[in-house]
Coordinates of C-alpha atoms in Angstrom, one line a residue:
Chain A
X18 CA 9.8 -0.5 -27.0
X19 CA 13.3 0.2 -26.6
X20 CA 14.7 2.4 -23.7
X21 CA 15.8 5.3 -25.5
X22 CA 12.4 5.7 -27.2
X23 CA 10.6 4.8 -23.7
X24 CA 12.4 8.2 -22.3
X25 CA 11.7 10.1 -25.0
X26 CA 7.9 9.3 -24.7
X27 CA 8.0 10.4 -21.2
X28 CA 9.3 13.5 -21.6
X29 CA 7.6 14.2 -24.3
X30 CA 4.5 13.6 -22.3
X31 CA 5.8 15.4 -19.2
X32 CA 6.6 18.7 -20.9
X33 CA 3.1 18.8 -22.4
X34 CA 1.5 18.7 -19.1
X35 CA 3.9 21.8 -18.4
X36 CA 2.9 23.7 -21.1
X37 CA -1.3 22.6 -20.4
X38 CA -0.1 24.0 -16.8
X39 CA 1.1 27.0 -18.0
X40 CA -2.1 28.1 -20.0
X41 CA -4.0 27.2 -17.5
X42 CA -1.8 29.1 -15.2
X43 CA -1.9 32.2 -18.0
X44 CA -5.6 31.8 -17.8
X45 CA -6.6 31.9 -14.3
X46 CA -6.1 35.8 -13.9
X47 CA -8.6 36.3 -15.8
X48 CA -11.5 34.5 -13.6
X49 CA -10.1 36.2 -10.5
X50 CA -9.8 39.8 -11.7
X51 CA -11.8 41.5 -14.7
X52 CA -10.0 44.2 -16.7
X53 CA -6.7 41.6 -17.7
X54 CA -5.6 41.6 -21.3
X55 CA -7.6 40.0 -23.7
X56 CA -8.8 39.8 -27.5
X57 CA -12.2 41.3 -28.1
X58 CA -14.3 40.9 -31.3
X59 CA -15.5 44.6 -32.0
X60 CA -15.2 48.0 -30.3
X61 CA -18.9 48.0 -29.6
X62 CA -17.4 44.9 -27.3
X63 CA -14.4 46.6 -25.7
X64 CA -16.8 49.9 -25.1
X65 CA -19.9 47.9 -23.6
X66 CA -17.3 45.1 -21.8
X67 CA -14.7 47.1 -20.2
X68 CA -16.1 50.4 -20.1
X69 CA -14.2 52.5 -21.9
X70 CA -15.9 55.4 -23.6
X71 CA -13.5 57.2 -25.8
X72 CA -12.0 54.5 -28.3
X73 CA -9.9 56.2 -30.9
X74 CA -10.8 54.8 -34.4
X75 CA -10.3 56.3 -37.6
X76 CA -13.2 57.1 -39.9
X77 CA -11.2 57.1 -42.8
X78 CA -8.5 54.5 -43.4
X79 CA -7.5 54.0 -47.2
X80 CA -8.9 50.7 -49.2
X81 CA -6.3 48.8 -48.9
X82 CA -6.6 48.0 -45.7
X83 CA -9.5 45.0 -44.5
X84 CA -12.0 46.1 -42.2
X85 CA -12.9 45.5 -39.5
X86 CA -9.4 45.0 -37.8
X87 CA -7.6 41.6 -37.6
X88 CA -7.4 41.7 -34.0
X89 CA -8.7 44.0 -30.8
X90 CA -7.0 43.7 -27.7
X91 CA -7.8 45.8 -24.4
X92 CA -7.3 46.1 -21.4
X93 CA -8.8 48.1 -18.0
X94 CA -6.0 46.7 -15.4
X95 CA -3.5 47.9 -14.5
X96 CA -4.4 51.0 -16.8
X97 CA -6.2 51.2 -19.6
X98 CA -5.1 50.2 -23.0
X99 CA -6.3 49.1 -26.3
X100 CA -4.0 48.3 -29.5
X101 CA -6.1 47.6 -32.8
X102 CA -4.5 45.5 -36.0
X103 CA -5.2 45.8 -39.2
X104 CA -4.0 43.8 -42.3
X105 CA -4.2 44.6 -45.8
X106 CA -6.6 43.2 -48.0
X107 CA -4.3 41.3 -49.9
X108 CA -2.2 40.1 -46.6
X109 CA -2.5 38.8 -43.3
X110 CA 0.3 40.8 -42.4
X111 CA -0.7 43.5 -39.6
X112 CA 0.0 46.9 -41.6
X113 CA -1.8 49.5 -39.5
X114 CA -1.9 49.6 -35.8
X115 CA -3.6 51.9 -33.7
X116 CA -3.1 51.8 -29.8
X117 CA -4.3 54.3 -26.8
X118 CA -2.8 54.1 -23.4
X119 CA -4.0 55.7 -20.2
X120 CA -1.2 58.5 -19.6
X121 CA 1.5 58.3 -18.4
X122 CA 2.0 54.7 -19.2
X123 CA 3.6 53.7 -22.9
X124 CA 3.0 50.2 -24.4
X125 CA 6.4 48.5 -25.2
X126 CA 7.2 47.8 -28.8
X127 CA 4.9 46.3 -30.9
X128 CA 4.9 45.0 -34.1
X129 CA 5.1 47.5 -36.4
X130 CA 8.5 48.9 -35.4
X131 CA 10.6 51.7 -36.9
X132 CA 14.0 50.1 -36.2
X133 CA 15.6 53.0 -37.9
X134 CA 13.8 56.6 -37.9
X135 CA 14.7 59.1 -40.4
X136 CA 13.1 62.4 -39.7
X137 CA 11.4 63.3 -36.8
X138 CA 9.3 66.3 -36.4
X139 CA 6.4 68.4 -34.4
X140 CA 3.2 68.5 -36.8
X141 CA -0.3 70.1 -35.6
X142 CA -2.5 67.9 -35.7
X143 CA -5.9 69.6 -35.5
X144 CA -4.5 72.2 -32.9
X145 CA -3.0 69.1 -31.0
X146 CA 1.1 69.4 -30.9
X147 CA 1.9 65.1 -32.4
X148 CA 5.1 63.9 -33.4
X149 CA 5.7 62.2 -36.5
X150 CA 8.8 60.0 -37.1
X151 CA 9.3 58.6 -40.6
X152 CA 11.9 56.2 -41.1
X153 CA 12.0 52.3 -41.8
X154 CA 10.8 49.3 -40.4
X155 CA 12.4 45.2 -40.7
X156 CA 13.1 44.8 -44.3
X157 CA 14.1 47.8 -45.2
X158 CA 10.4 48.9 -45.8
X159 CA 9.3 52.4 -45.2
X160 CA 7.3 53.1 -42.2
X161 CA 5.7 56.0 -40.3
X162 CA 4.4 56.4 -37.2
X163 CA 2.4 59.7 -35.6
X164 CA 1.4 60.4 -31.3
X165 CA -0.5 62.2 -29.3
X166 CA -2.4 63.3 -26.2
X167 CA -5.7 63.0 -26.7
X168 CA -8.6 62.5 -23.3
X169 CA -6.1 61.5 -21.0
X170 CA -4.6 58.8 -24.1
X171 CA -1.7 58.5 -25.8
X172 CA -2.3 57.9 -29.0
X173 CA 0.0 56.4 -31.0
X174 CA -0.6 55.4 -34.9
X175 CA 2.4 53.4 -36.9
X176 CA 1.5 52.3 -40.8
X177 CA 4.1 50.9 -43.4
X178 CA 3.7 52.9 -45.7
X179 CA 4.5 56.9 -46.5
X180 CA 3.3 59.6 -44.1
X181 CA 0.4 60.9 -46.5
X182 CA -2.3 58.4 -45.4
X183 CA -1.2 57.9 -41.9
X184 CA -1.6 61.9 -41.5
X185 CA -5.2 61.3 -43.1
X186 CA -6.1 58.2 -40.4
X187 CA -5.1 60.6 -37.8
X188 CA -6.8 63.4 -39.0
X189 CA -9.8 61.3 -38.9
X190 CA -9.1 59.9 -35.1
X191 CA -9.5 63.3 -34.0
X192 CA -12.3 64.7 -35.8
X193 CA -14.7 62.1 -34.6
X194 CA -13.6 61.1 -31.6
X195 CA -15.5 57.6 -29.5
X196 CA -15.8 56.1 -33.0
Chain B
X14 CA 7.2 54.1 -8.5
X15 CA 4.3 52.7 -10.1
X16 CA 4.5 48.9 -10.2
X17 CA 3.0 48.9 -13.8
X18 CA 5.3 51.4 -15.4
X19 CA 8.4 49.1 -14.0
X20 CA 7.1 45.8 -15.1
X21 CA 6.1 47.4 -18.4
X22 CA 9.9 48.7 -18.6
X23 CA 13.0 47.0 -19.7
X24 CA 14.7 46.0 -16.2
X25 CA 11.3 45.0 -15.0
X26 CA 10.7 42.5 -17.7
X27 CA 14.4 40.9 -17.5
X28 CA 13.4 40.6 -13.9
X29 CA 10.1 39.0 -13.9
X30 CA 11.5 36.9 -16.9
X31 CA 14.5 35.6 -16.3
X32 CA 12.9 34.3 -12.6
X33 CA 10.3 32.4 -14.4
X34 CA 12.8 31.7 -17.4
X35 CA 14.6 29.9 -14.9
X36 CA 11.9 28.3 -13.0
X37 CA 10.1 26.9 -16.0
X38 CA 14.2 25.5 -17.1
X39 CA 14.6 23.9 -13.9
X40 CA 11.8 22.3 -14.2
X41 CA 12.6 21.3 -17.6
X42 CA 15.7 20.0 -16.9
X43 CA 15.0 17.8 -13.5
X44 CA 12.1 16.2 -16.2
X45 CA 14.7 15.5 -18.7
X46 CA 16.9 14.2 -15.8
X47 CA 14.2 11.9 -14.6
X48 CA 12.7 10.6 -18.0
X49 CA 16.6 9.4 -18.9
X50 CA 17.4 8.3 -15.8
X51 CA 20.8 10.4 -15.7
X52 CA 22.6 9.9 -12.6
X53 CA 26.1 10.8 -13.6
X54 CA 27.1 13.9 -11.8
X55 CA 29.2 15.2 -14.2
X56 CA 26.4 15.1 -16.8
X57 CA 23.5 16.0 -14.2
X58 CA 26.0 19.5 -13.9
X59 CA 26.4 20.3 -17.3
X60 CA 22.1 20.0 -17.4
X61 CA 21.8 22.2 -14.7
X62 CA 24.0 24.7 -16.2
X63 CA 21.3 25.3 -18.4
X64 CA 18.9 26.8 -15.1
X65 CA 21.6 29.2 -14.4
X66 CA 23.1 30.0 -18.1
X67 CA 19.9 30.7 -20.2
X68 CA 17.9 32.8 -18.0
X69 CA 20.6 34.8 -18.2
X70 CA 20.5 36.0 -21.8
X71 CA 17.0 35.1 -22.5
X72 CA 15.2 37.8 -22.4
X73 CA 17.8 40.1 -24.1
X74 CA 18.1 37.3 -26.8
X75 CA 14.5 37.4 -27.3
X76 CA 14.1 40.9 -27.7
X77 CA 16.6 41.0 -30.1
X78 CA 15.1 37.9 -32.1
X79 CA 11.5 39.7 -31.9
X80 CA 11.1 43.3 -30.1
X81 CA 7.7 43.0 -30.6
X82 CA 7.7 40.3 -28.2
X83 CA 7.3 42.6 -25.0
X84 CA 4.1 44.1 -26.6
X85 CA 0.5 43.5 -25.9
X86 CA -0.5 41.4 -29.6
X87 CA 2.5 39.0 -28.6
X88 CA 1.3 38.7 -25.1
X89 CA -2.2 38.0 -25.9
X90 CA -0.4 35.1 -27.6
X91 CA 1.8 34.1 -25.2
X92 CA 2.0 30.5 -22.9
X93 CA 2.2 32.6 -20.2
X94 CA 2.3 36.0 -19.6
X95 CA 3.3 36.7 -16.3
X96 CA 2.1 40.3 -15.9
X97 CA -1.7 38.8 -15.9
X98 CA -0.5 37.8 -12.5
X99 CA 1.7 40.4 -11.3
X100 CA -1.4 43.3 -12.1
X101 CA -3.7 41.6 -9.9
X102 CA -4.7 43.6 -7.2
X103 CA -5.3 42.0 -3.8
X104 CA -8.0 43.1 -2.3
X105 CA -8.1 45.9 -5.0
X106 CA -5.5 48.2 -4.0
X107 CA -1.8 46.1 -3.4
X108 CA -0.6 44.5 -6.8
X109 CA 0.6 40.9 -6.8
X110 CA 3.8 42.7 -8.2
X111 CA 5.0 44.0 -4.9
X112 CA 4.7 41.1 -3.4
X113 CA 7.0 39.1 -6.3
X114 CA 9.4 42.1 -6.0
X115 CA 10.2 42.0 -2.2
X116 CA 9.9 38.1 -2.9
X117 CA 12.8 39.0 -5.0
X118 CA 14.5 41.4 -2.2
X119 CA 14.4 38.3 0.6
X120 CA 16.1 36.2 -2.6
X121 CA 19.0 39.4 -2.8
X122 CA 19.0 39.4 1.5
X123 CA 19.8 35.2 1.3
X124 CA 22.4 35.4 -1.5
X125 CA 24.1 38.6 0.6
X126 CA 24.2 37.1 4.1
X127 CA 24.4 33.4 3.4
X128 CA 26.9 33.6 0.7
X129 CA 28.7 36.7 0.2
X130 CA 29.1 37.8 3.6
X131 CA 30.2 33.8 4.7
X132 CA 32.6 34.6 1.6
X133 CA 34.8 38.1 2.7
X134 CA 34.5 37.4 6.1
X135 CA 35.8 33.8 5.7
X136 CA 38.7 35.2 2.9
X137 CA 39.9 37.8 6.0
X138 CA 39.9 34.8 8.5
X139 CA 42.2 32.7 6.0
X140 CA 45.2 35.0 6.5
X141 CA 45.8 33.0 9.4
X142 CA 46.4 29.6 8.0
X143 CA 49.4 29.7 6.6
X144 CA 51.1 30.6 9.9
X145 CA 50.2 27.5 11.6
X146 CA 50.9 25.1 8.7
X147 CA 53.6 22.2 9.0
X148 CA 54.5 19.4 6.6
X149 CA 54.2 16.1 7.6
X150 CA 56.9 13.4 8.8
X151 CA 58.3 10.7 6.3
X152 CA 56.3 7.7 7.2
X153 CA 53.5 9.3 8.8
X154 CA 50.2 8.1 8.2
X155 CA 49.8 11.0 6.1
X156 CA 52.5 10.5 3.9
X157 CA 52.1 6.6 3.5
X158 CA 48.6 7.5 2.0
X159 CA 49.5 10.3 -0.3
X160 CA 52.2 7.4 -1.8
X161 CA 50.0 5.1 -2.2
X162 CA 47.9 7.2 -4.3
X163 CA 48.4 7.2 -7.9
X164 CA 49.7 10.6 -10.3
X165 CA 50.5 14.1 -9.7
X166 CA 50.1 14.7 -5.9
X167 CA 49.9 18.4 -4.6
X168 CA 51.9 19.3 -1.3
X169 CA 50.0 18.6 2.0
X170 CA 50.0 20.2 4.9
X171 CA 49.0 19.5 8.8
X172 CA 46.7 22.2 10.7
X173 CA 47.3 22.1 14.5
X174 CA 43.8 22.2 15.4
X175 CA 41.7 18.6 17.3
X176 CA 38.5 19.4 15.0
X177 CA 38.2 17.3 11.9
X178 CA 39.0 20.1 9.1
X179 CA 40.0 19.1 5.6
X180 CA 40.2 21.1 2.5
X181 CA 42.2 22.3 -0.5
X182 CA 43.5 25.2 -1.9
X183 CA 44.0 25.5 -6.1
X184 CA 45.7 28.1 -8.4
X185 CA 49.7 28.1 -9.0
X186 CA 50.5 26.1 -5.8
X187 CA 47.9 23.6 -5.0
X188 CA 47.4 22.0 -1.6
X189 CA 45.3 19.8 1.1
X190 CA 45.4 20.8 4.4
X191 CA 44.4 17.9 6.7
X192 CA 43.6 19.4 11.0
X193 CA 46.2 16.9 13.1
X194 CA 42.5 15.9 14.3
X195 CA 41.3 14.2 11.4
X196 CA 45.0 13.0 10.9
X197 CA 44.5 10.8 14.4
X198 CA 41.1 10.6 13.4
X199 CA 41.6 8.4 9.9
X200 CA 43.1 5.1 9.3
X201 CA 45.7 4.9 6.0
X202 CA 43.0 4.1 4.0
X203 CA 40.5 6.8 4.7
X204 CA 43.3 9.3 4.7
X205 CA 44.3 8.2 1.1
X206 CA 40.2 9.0 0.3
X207 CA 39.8 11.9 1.7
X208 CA 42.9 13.3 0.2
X209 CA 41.6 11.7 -3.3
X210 CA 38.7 13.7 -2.8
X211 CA 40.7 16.9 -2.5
X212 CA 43.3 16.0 -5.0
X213 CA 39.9 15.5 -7.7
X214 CA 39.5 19.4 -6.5
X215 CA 42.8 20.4 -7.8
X216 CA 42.6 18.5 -10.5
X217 CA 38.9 19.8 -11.7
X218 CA 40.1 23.8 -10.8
X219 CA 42.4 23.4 -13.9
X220 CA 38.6 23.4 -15.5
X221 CA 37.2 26.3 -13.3
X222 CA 33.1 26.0 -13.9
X223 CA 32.5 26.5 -10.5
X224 CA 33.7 30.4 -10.7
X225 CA 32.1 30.9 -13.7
X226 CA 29.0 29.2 -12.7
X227 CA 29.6 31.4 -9.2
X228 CA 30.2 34.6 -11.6
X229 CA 26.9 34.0 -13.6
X230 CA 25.0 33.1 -10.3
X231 CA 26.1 36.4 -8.7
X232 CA 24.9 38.6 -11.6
X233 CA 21.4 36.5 -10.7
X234 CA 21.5 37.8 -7.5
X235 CA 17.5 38.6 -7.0
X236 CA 16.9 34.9 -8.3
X237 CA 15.9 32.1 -6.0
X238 CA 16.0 29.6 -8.6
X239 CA 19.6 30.6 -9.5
X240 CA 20.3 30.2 -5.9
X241 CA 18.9 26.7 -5.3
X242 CA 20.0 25.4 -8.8
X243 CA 24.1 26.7 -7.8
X244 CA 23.5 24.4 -4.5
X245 CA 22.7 22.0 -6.5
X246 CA 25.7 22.5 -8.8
X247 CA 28.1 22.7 -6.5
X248 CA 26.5 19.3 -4.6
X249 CA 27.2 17.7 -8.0
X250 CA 30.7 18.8 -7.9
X251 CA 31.0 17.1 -4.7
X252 CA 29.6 13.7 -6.2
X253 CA 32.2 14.4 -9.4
X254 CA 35.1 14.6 -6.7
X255 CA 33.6 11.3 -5.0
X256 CA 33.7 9.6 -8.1
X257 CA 37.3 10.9 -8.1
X258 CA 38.2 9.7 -5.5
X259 CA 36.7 5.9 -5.8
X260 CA 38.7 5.3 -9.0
X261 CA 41.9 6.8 -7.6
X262 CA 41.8 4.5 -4.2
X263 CA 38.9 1.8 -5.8
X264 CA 37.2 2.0 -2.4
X265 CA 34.0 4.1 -2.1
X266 CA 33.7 2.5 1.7
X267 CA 36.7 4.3 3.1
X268 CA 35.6 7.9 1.9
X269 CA 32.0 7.2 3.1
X270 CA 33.4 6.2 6.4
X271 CA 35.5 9.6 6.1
X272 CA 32.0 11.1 5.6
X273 CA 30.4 9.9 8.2
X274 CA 32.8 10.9 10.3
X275 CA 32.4 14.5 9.6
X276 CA 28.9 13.8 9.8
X277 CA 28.6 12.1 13.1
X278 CA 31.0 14.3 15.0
X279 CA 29.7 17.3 14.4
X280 CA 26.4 19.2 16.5
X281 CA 23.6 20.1 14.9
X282 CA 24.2 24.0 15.0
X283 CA 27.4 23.4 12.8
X284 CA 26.7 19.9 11.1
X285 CA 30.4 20.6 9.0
X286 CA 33.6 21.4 10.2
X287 CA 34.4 25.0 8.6
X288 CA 37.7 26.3 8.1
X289 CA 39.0 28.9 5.9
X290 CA 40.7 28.5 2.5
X291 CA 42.3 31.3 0.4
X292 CA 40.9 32.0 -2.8
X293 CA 37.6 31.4 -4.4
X294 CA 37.3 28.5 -5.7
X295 CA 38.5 27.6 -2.1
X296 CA 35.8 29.2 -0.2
X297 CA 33.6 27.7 -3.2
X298 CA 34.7 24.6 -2.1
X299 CA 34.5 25.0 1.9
X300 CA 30.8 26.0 1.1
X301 CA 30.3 22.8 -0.6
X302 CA 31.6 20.7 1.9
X303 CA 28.7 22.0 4.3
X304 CA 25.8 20.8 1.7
X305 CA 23.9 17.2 1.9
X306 CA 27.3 14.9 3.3
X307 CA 24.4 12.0 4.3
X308 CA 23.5 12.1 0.8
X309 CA 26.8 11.2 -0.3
X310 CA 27.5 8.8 1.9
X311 CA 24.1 7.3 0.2
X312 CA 25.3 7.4 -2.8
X313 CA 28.6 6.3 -2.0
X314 CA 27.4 3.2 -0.1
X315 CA 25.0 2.4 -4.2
X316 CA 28.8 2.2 -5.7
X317 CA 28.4 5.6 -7.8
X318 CA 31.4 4.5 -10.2
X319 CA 29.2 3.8 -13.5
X320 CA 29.9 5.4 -16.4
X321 CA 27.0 6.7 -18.7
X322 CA 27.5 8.6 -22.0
X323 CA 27.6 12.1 -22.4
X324 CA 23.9 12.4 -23.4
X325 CA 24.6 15.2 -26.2
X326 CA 21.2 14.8 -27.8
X327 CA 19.5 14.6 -24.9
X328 CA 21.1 17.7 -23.8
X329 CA 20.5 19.8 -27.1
X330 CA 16.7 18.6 -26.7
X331 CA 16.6 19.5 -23.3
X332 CA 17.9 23.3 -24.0
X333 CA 15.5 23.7 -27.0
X334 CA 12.8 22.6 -25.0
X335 CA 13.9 25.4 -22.6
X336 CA 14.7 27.9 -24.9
X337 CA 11.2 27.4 -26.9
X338 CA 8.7 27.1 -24.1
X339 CA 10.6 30.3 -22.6
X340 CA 10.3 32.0 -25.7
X341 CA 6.2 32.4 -25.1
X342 CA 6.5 32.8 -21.2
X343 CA 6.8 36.8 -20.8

């Protein structure tokens, strides 16, 4: 085996035992302390798991969209937080996302975001004062997004797509609320 | 402040990143270093630039390449996410994060008092030098060895002072000052090295990394890493001017013997003669001079003169190695 090959092996090998360090490193947290980040399979999970009572979900989300979402995550520590994904049927692209954060805390961006916002206004939302911002997202495509307060939450709920049905999803949110 | 909110904000993430950005390069690059075998120090500084340059602009460069990256569907996804640590409460009420962050403020207290206060005080001590400055007499041991050395030679100039001082100065008017100590001191020979070694700093300012690297290290104030990997920089550029200096004279004994005595001479509370040098590049280079001198003379003694090529690919690998692996460490 030549020299060049020989050093290539070896680092090859080396930075693999970083990387199996590093998960293992990313993993430990979450044996020492309960409540870290982490993917959960259903609500029913993240409620009976972590705690939580209220979890925002909407009972009405148009058919497009795959149920149930593509992926959960939550959190207890340091606050509370849980972001839901969903695709669309026909994609395995995340078109919907709903999140809730413990106030006064804001999840940075994720990855539904409105890189350019077009109108921004208040809207009543079931006698709760939201604020919708329509505008577009990467590529051009059209996206909305609508928050709120809601039980100490945040709520924040960004679609690509018009504001008609994301209205309706979070019109639904706050009729049935722990859903 | 809430320890939460900053982490969760922009300056709190280019903190926490660009510290473990940096560790995780360091470590990359001292692999890379060791699987190839790279000894040059001219290549081994251009690696480590890597340590102090990326961590720089990574985090900004990843935001910009994914914004999405700083939220919670990204981090669930992530090698390492660093916050997982950082929220951890110790004994359920102090997070790990204040203890990272005045981790972080002991970094800031080192970088202020061991190298920016050494640096002003020593740049309004060097008013003084010029004053006491003489050329030296045709013939003079001095002047015997500057002839025999080969190309552009700067002016020279003799400190009155017995300790062993020797240093340069660079910019429009380049020069060595040599203490009329280490003058008596040195034979011909180890004058000629030791003025080799400074004429290699003169010649390498035309090329000033070590600012820039100094520049980029200062805007990484809070970072140990940065710190360490700049010693380690600026260590190199010691080796680079030993290498100099062996293919100007073609006698690596006489500037290890110079070495040594610098070494040997001096106590333990102040192992290196310090003077003051305008400029700074000079300081720069007066604050080398106090790092690791036994470890050149080792080096020196192993004949360091061997060439190696400049290792381009394994460079580019190295820095994508870096720049991926970082890209999922948040």
């Amino acid at each position: 085996m030549s020299k060049k090959l020989l050093s290539l092996l070896v680092f090859g090998v080396l930075i693999t035992a970083l990387v199996a360090a590093l998960k293992l490193v990313n993993w430990v947290p979450s044996a020492l302390q309960e409540g870290a980040l982490r993917k959960y399979g259903s609500i029913d999970e993240v409620k009976a798991k972590l705690k939580i009572t209220d979890v925002f979900a909407p009972a009405y989300y148009p058919q497009c969209f795959s149920w149930p979402p593509s992926q959960i995550a939550a959190q207890t520590r340091p606050y509370t937080a849980v972001v839901m994904e969903f695709n669309r049927k026909d994609s395995r692209e995340a078109c919907l996302i709903i999140s809730q954060v413990a106030s006064p805390h804001v999840l940075p961006e994720e990855k539904i975001k409105l890189t350019r916002v077009a109108e921004s206004v208040r809207y009543q939302l079931r006698g709760r004062d939201a604020l919708l911002e329509v505008g577009v997202c990467e590529e051009n495509i059209m996206c909305s997004r609508i928050s709120w307060n809601e039980k100490g939450y945040r709520i924040s709920v960004a679609m690509k797509s018009a504001p008609v049905d994301l209205i309706r999803i979070a019109e639904s949110m706050t009729a049935r609320p722990g859903k | 402040m809430d320890t939460a909110v900053f982490l969760n904000s922009y300056p709190g993430m280019y903190l926490v990143q660009s510290f473990f950005h940096s560790l995780i390069a360091a470590l990359v690059v001292d692999t890379a270093l060791q699987a190839w075998n790279i000894e040059g120090p001219v290549i081994r500084q251009r690696f480590r630039l890597i340590v102090i340059f990326i961590p720089l602009i990574s985090f900004p460069l990843y935001q910009l390449l994914n914004p999405a990256r700083s939220g919670l569907t990204f981090r669930l996804e992530a090698l390492l996410d660093v916050n997982r640590w950082l929220d951890i409460e110790v004994w359920g009420v102090v997070p790990v994060s204040l203890f990272f962050f005045l981790f972080l403020g002991f970094a800031t207290a080192v970088f202020l008092f061991q190298e920016m206060v050494p640096i002003v005080r020593h740049a309004f001590a060097s008013r003084d030098v010029a004053a006491e400055r003489t050329r030296p007499t045709p013939g003079s041991p001095v002047v015997r060895a500057l002839d025999a050395l080969p190309g552009e030679k700067p002016d020279v100039f003799i400190l009155d002072d017995d300790e062993l001082v020797l240093f340069s100065v660079t910019g429009r008017r380049p020069a060595v000052f040599l203490s009329s100590g280490l003058v008596r001191a040195l034979t011909v020979e180890q004058l000629r090295a030791a003025m080799a070694h400074e004429i290699g700093h003169i010649r390498r300012s035309r090329r000033p990394l070590l600012v820039v690297v100094f520049l980029l290290r200062v805007l990484m104030f809070f970072n140990p890493v940065a710190l360490m990997e700049f010693r380690r920089i600026v260590q190199e550029e010691e080796n680079i001017c030993d290498d100099v200096a062996v293919a100007m004279t073609g006698n690596s004994t006489a500037l290890a013997e110079v070495l040594e005595k610098f070494y040997y001479t001096d106590d333990e509370e102040n192992p290196v003669p310090m003077q003051d040098a305008p400029g700074l590049r000079g300081r720069l280079e007066e604050y080398s001079h106090t790092m690791l001198i036994e470890s050149r003379i080792s080096r020196l003694a192993a004949d360091p003169a061997q060439q190696e090529g400049r290792r381009l690919s394994v460079f580019f690998l190295t820095l994508a190695t870096v720049l991926f692996i970082n890209y999922f460490v948040v």
